[in-house]
Amino acid sequence: MNLILFGPPGSGKGTQSARLVQKFAMTHISTGDALRQAIRNKTPVGLRAQSVMESGELVSDDIVTDLLRDIIRPLREETASFLFDGYPRTVAQVGNLEKLLEEFHLPQPAVINLEVPDETLILRLTGRRLCASCGATFNIYFQPTRQAGICDQCSGPLTKRVDDDPETVRERLRVYHAQCLPVLKIYQERGALYSIDATGGTDEVFKKIATIIEENY
Ligand code: AMP
């Protein structure tokens, strides 16, 4: 089984992916994480992607697809299922993923779509804080730390993702509606789309996703 966790920025794809790979034997691939790593490592891909990501736009289909191929190739032999988080994000990427999966003799994916209204997404993203030491995630509106700016788990300093500032968040949501939403229609027509209300707490959303997987795969 290959699954795409689809949804706007801030819908909880990363959080849910981390839990899903613990329960189901799946390998998580986040193109956003891979791009951030490329930026940290100052690779040629990272250098090309950095300013695009910081502006809230999408990195080019070719760059992200080549990156994805490079991630899948070494994992292919040891992994039965992939959980794609943040890919595909455009109609062109749907076709690219299809070809990639064929190339690696992997089954075509189903999509779980996390639905969250924009007002909630704006608070989730602009309020998001990450621990620079242990990576724990908090939110100044929904899950504040005991002491402002300090991680509850390891006392490390909290940071913000550069693309979580209000202006870039607005742009990311605009891009999502314009370029990413059309992806859903394709999977809907293929009968491979499951949409859920993802406004609830992490546990509640996780249960909904797990039920879909258990009932269908
Ligand atoms: P994410 O962590 O999934 O929110 O992704 C952060 C940023 O990485 C996005 O705003 C895009 O600039 C870039 N990105 C991640 N995945 C893709 C993709 N599949 N296609 C194009 N750009 C992507």
Tab-separated table of C-alpha atoms and ligand atoms in Angstrom:
chain	number	residue	atom	x	y	z
A	1	MET	CA	0.000	0.000	0.000
A	2	ASN	CA	1.205	3.492	-0.831
A	3	LEU	CA	-0.550	6.455	0.740
A	4	ILE	CA	-0.527	10.172	0.135
A	5	LEU	CA	-1.340	12.342	3.113
A	6	PHE	CA	-2.781	15.408	1.446
A	7	GLY	CA	-3.894	18.710	2.934
A	8	PRO	CA	-3.125	22.411	3.188
A	9	PRO	CA	-0.096	23.672	5.103
A	10	GLY	CA	-0.863	23.347	8.796
A	11	SER	CA	-3.385	20.528	8.387
A	12	GLY	CA	-1.218	18.180	10.466
A	13	LYS	CA	0.378	16.026	7.766
A	14	GLY	CA	3.765	15.921	9.513
A	15	THR	CA	2.309	15.169	12.948
A	16	GLN	CA	0.017	12.450	11.647
A	17	SER	CA	2.738	10.920	9.467
A	18	ALA	CA	5.012	10.506	12.488
A	19	ARG	CA	2.262	8.581	14.288
A	20	LEU	CA	1.199	6.542	11.261
A	21	VAL	CA	4.670	5.121	10.654
A	22	GLN	CA	4.719	3.906	14.263
A	23	LYS	CA	1.461	1.991	13.862
A	24	PHE	CA	1.731	0.823	10.252
A	25	ALA	CA	4.820	-0.490	8.511
A	26	MET	CA	5.326	2.508	6.236
A	27	THR	CA	8.230	4.743	5.285
A	28	HIS	CA	7.510	8.445	5.604
A	29	ILE	CA	8.713	10.740	2.821
A	30	SER	CA	8.182	14.476	3.286
A	31	THR	CA	9.398	16.543	0.355
A	32	GLY	CA	9.239	19.656	2.586
A	33	ASP	CA	11.558	18.007	5.155
A	34	ALA	CA	13.868	16.799	2.378
A	35	LEU	CA	14.052	20.311	0.910
A	36	ARG	CA	14.746	21.879	4.331
A	37	GLN	CA	17.527	19.329	4.832
A	38	ALA	CA	18.954	20.193	1.396
A	39	ILE	CA	18.948	23.876	2.400
A	40	ARG	CA	20.729	23.100	5.691
A	41	ASN	CA	23.322	21.040	3.794
A	42	LYS	CA	23.695	23.768	1.139
A	43	THR	CA	23.330	21.224	-1.691
A	44	PRO	CA	22.669	22.506	-5.254
A	45	VAL	CA	18.963	21.614	-4.809
A	46	GLY	CA	18.884	23.434	-1.470
A	47	LEU	CA	20.481	26.527	-2.934
A	48	ARG	CA	17.912	26.626	-5.749
A	49	ALA	CA	14.940	25.916	-3.472
A	50	GLN	CA	15.667	28.250	-0.578
A	51	SER	CA	14.307	31.567	-1.839
A	52	VAL	CA	11.282	29.869	-3.438
A	53	MET	CA	10.359	28.163	-0.178
A	54	GLU	CA	10.869	31.324	1.843
A	55	SER	CA	8.429	33.167	-0.422
A	56	GLY	CA	5.735	30.502	0.037
A	57	GLU	CA	5.771	29.402	-3.622
A	58	LEU	CA	6.243	25.853	-4.888
A	59	VAL	CA	9.646	24.527	-5.885
A	60	SER	CA	9.702	23.405	-9.535
A	61	ASP	CA	8.141	20.046	-10.352
A	62	ASP	CA	11.402	18.751	-11.856
A	63	ILE	CA	13.539	19.564	-8.831
A	64	VAL	CA	11.119	18.004	-6.348
A	65	THR	CA	10.504	14.930	-8.502
A	66	ASP	CA	14.254	14.275	-8.948
A	67	LEU	CA	14.660	14.675	-5.197
A	68	LEU	CA	11.841	12.198	-4.584
A	69	ARG	CA	13.349	9.644	-6.970
A	70	ASP	CA	16.669	9.909	-5.123
A	71	ILE	CA	14.899	9.288	-1.810
A	72	ILE	CA	12.875	6.286	-3.028
A	73	ARG	CA	15.677	4.497	-4.894
A	74	PRO	CA	17.760	3.346	-1.894
A	75	LEU	CA	14.657	2.569	0.197
A	76	ARG	CA	12.834	0.616	-2.467
A	77	GLU	CA	14.262	-2.836	-1.611
A	78	GLU	CA	13.560	-2.628	2.111
A	79	THR	CA	10.147	-0.928	2.072
A	80	ALA	CA	6.754	-2.300	1.161
A	81	SER	CA	4.789	0.940	1.630
A	82	PHE	CA	5.481	4.625	1.362
A	83	LEU	CA	3.637	7.460	3.055
A	84	PHE	CA	3.997	10.553	0.887
A	85	ASP	CA	3.608	13.835	2.772
A	86	GLY	CA	3.552	17.007	0.684
A	87	TYR	CA	3.858	15.275	-2.696
A	88	PRO	CA	2.152	15.450	-5.188
A	89	ARG	CA	1.249	19.121	-4.906
A	90	THR	CA	0.486	19.883	-8.565
A	91	VAL	CA	-1.339	18.113	-11.374
A	92	ALA	CA	2.018	17.568	-13.135
A	93	GLN	CA	3.384	15.884	-9.995
A	94	VAL	CA	0.481	13.407	-10.018
A	95	GLY	CA	1.701	12.169	-13.410
A	96	ASN	CA	5.315	12.215	-12.221
A	97	LEU	CA	4.479	10.129	-9.161
A	98	GLU	CA	2.571	7.667	-11.288
A	99	LYS	CA	5.613	7.183	-13.522
A	100	LEU	CA	7.998	6.970	-10.564
A	101	LEU	CA	5.912	4.253	-8.909
A	102	GLU	CA	5.780	2.317	-12.185
A	103	GLU	CA	9.539	2.716	-12.542
A	104	PHE	CA	10.045	1.132	-9.106
A	105	HIS	CA	7.248	-1.477	-9.576
A	106	LEU	CA	5.210	-0.043	-6.716
A	107	PRO	CA	1.385	0.101	-6.509
A	108	GLN	CA	-0.450	3.353	-7.235
A	109	PRO	CA	-1.438	5.314	-4.113
A	110	ALA	CA	-4.643	6.181	-2.302
A	111	VAL	CA	-5.078	9.678	-0.857
A	112	ILE	CA	-6.188	10.707	2.604
A	113	ASN	CA	-7.169	14.362	2.504
A	114	LEU	CA	-7.094	16.398	5.731
A	115	GLU	CA	-9.687	19.187	5.603
A	116	VAL	CA	-9.157	22.257	7.803
A	117	PRO	CA	-10.607	25.766	7.257
A	118	ASP	CA	-8.194	28.601	6.438
A	119	GLU	CA	-8.908	30.564	9.676
A	120	THR	CA	-7.689	27.593	11.749
A	121	LEU	CA	-4.694	27.023	9.479
A	122	ILE	CA	-3.559	30.630	9.887
A	123	LEU	CA	-3.496	30.284	13.699
A	124	ARG	CA	-1.822	26.865	13.537
A	125	LEU	CA	0.948	28.110	11.223
A	126	THR	CA	1.630	31.601	12.552
A	127	GLY	CA	1.497	30.249	16.143
A	128	ARG	CA	3.727	27.219	15.451
A	129	ARG	CA	7.016	27.033	17.374
A	130	LEU	CA	9.691	24.340	17.071
A	131	CYS	CA	12.352	23.413	19.578
A	132	ALA	CA	15.745	24.035	17.998
A	133	SER	CA	17.266	21.253	20.130
A	134	CYS	CA	14.801	18.327	20.143
A	135	GLY	CA	12.374	19.276	17.357
A	136	ALA	CA	9.235	19.191	19.569
A	137	THR	CA	6.371	21.289	18.196
A	138	PHE	CA	4.239	23.771	20.164
A	139	ASN	CA	1.719	26.494	19.369
A	140	ILE	CA	1.418	29.809	21.178
A	141	TYR	CA	-2.400	29.727	20.753
A	142	PHE	CA	-3.294	26.048	21.175
A	143	GLN	CA	-0.373	24.406	22.977
A	144	PRO	CA	1.781	27.030	24.690
A	145	THR	CA	4.925	26.057	26.585
A	146	ARG	CA	5.050	26.657	30.362
A	147	GLN	CA	7.674	29.350	29.815
A	148	ALA	CA	7.477	31.482	26.663
A	149	GLY	CA	10.180	30.627	24.119
A	150	ILE	CA	11.502	27.591	26.075
A	151	CYS	CA	10.825	23.949	25.185
A	152	ASP	CA	8.828	22.037	27.844
A	153	GLN	CA	10.637	18.805	27.010
A	154	CYS	CA	14.320	19.763	26.919
A	155	SER	CA	14.466	23.508	27.826
A	156	GLY	CA	15.888	24.216	24.353
A	157	PRO	CA	15.128	27.529	22.598
A	158	LEU	CA	11.981	27.717	20.437
A	159	THR	CA	12.231	28.852	16.823
A	160	LYS	CA	9.798	29.594	13.967
A	161	ARG	CA	9.893	28.224	10.455
A	162	VAL	CA	10.786	31.136	8.143
A	163	ASP	CA	7.736	30.391	5.983
A	164	ASP	CA	5.367	30.594	8.980
A	165	ASP	CA	5.314	34.410	9.073
A	166	PRO	CA	1.801	35.823	8.398
A	167	GLU	CA	2.471	37.145	4.899
A	168	THR	CA	4.100	33.927	3.670
A	169	VAL	CA	1.340	31.850	5.263
A	170	ARG	CA	-1.246	33.794	3.253
A	171	GLU	CA	0.761	33.122	0.093
A	172	ARG	CA	1.119	29.403	0.891
A	173	LEU	CA	-2.642	29.129	1.328
A	174	ARG	CA	-3.254	30.966	-1.941
A	175	VAL	CA	-0.853	28.598	-3.718
A	176	TYR	CA	-2.561	25.619	-2.086
A	177	HIS	CA	-6.004	26.646	-3.355
A	178	ALA	CA	-4.761	27.482	-6.853
A	179	GLN	CA	-2.224	24.730	-7.557
A	180	CYS	CA	-2.705	21.899	-5.074
A	181	LEU	CA	-6.490	21.509	-4.778
A	182	PRO	CA	-6.856	20.365	-8.437
A	183	VAL	CA	-4.823	17.262	-7.481
A	184	LEU	CA	-7.752	16.004	-5.412
A	185	LYS	CA	-10.123	15.905	-8.350
A	186	ILE	CA	-7.863	13.440	-10.168
A	187	TYR	CA	-7.775	10.986	-7.283
A	188	GLN	CA	-11.501	11.439	-6.684
A	189	GLU	CA	-12.198	10.425	-10.280
A	190	ARG	CA	-10.000	7.355	-9.736
A	191	GLY	CA	-12.017	6.391	-6.629
A	192	ALA	CA	-8.865	6.673	-4.515
A	193	LEU	CA	-9.751	9.676	-2.327
A	194	TYR	CA	-10.763	9.666	1.354
A	195	SER	CA	-11.471	13.099	2.864
A	196	ILE	CA	-11.745	13.689	6.599
A	197	ASP	CA	-12.474	16.620	8.878
A	198	ALA	CA	-9.074	17.298	10.472
A	199	THR	CA	-10.024	20.229	12.722
A	200	GLY	CA	-10.127	18.054	15.863
A	201	GLY	CA	-7.284	17.055	18.183
A	202	THR	CA	-4.345	14.941	17.046
A	203	ASP	CA	-5.728	11.720	18.604
A	204	GLU	CA	-9.153	12.153	17.053
A	205	VAL	CA	-7.722	12.789	13.572
A	206	PHE	CA	-5.280	9.892	13.936
A	207	LYS	CA	-8.153	7.504	14.756
A	208	LYS	CA	-10.025	8.592	11.627
A	209	ILE	CA	-6.977	7.999	9.420
A	210	ALA	CA	-6.175	4.648	11.038
A	211	THR	CA	-9.771	3.495	10.529
A	212	ILE	CA	-9.615	4.297	6.813
A	213	ILE	CA	-6.362	2.354	6.454
A	214	GLU	CA	-7.624	-0.628	8.447
A	215	GLU	CA	-10.923	-0.809	6.614
A	216	ASN	CA	-9.478	-0.498	3.132
A	217	TYR	CA	-5.964	-1.994	3.167
B	1	AMP	P1	5.868	21.608	3.651
B	1	AMP	O1	6.865	21.326	4.714
B	1	AMP	O2	5.269	20.365	3.069
B	1	AMP	O3	4.833	22.616	4.088
B	1	AMP	O4	6.672	22.292	2.440
B	1	AMP	C1	7.364	23.513	2.625
B	1	AMP	C2	7.684	24.121	1.286
B	1	AMP	O5	8.506	23.220	0.531
B	1	AMP	C3	6.495	24.400	0.383
B	1	AMP	O6	5.867	25.628	0.678
B	1	AMP	C4	7.166	24.415	-0.992
B	1	AMP	O7	7.885	25.611	-1.202
B	1	AMP	C5	8.195	23.303	-0.854
B	1	AMP	N1	7.646	21.993	-1.263
B	1	AMP	C6	7.452	20.888	-0.495
B	1	AMP	N2	6.939	19.878	-1.201
B	1	AMP	C7	6.793	20.349	-2.473
B	1	AMP	C8	6.297	19.801	-3.677
B	1	AMP	N3	5.807	18.551	-3.741
B	1	AMP	N4	6.304	20.597	-4.785
B	1	AMP	C9	6.789	21.847	-4.762
B	1	AMP	N5	7.250	22.433	-3.648
B	1	AMP	C10	7.265	21.700	-2.513
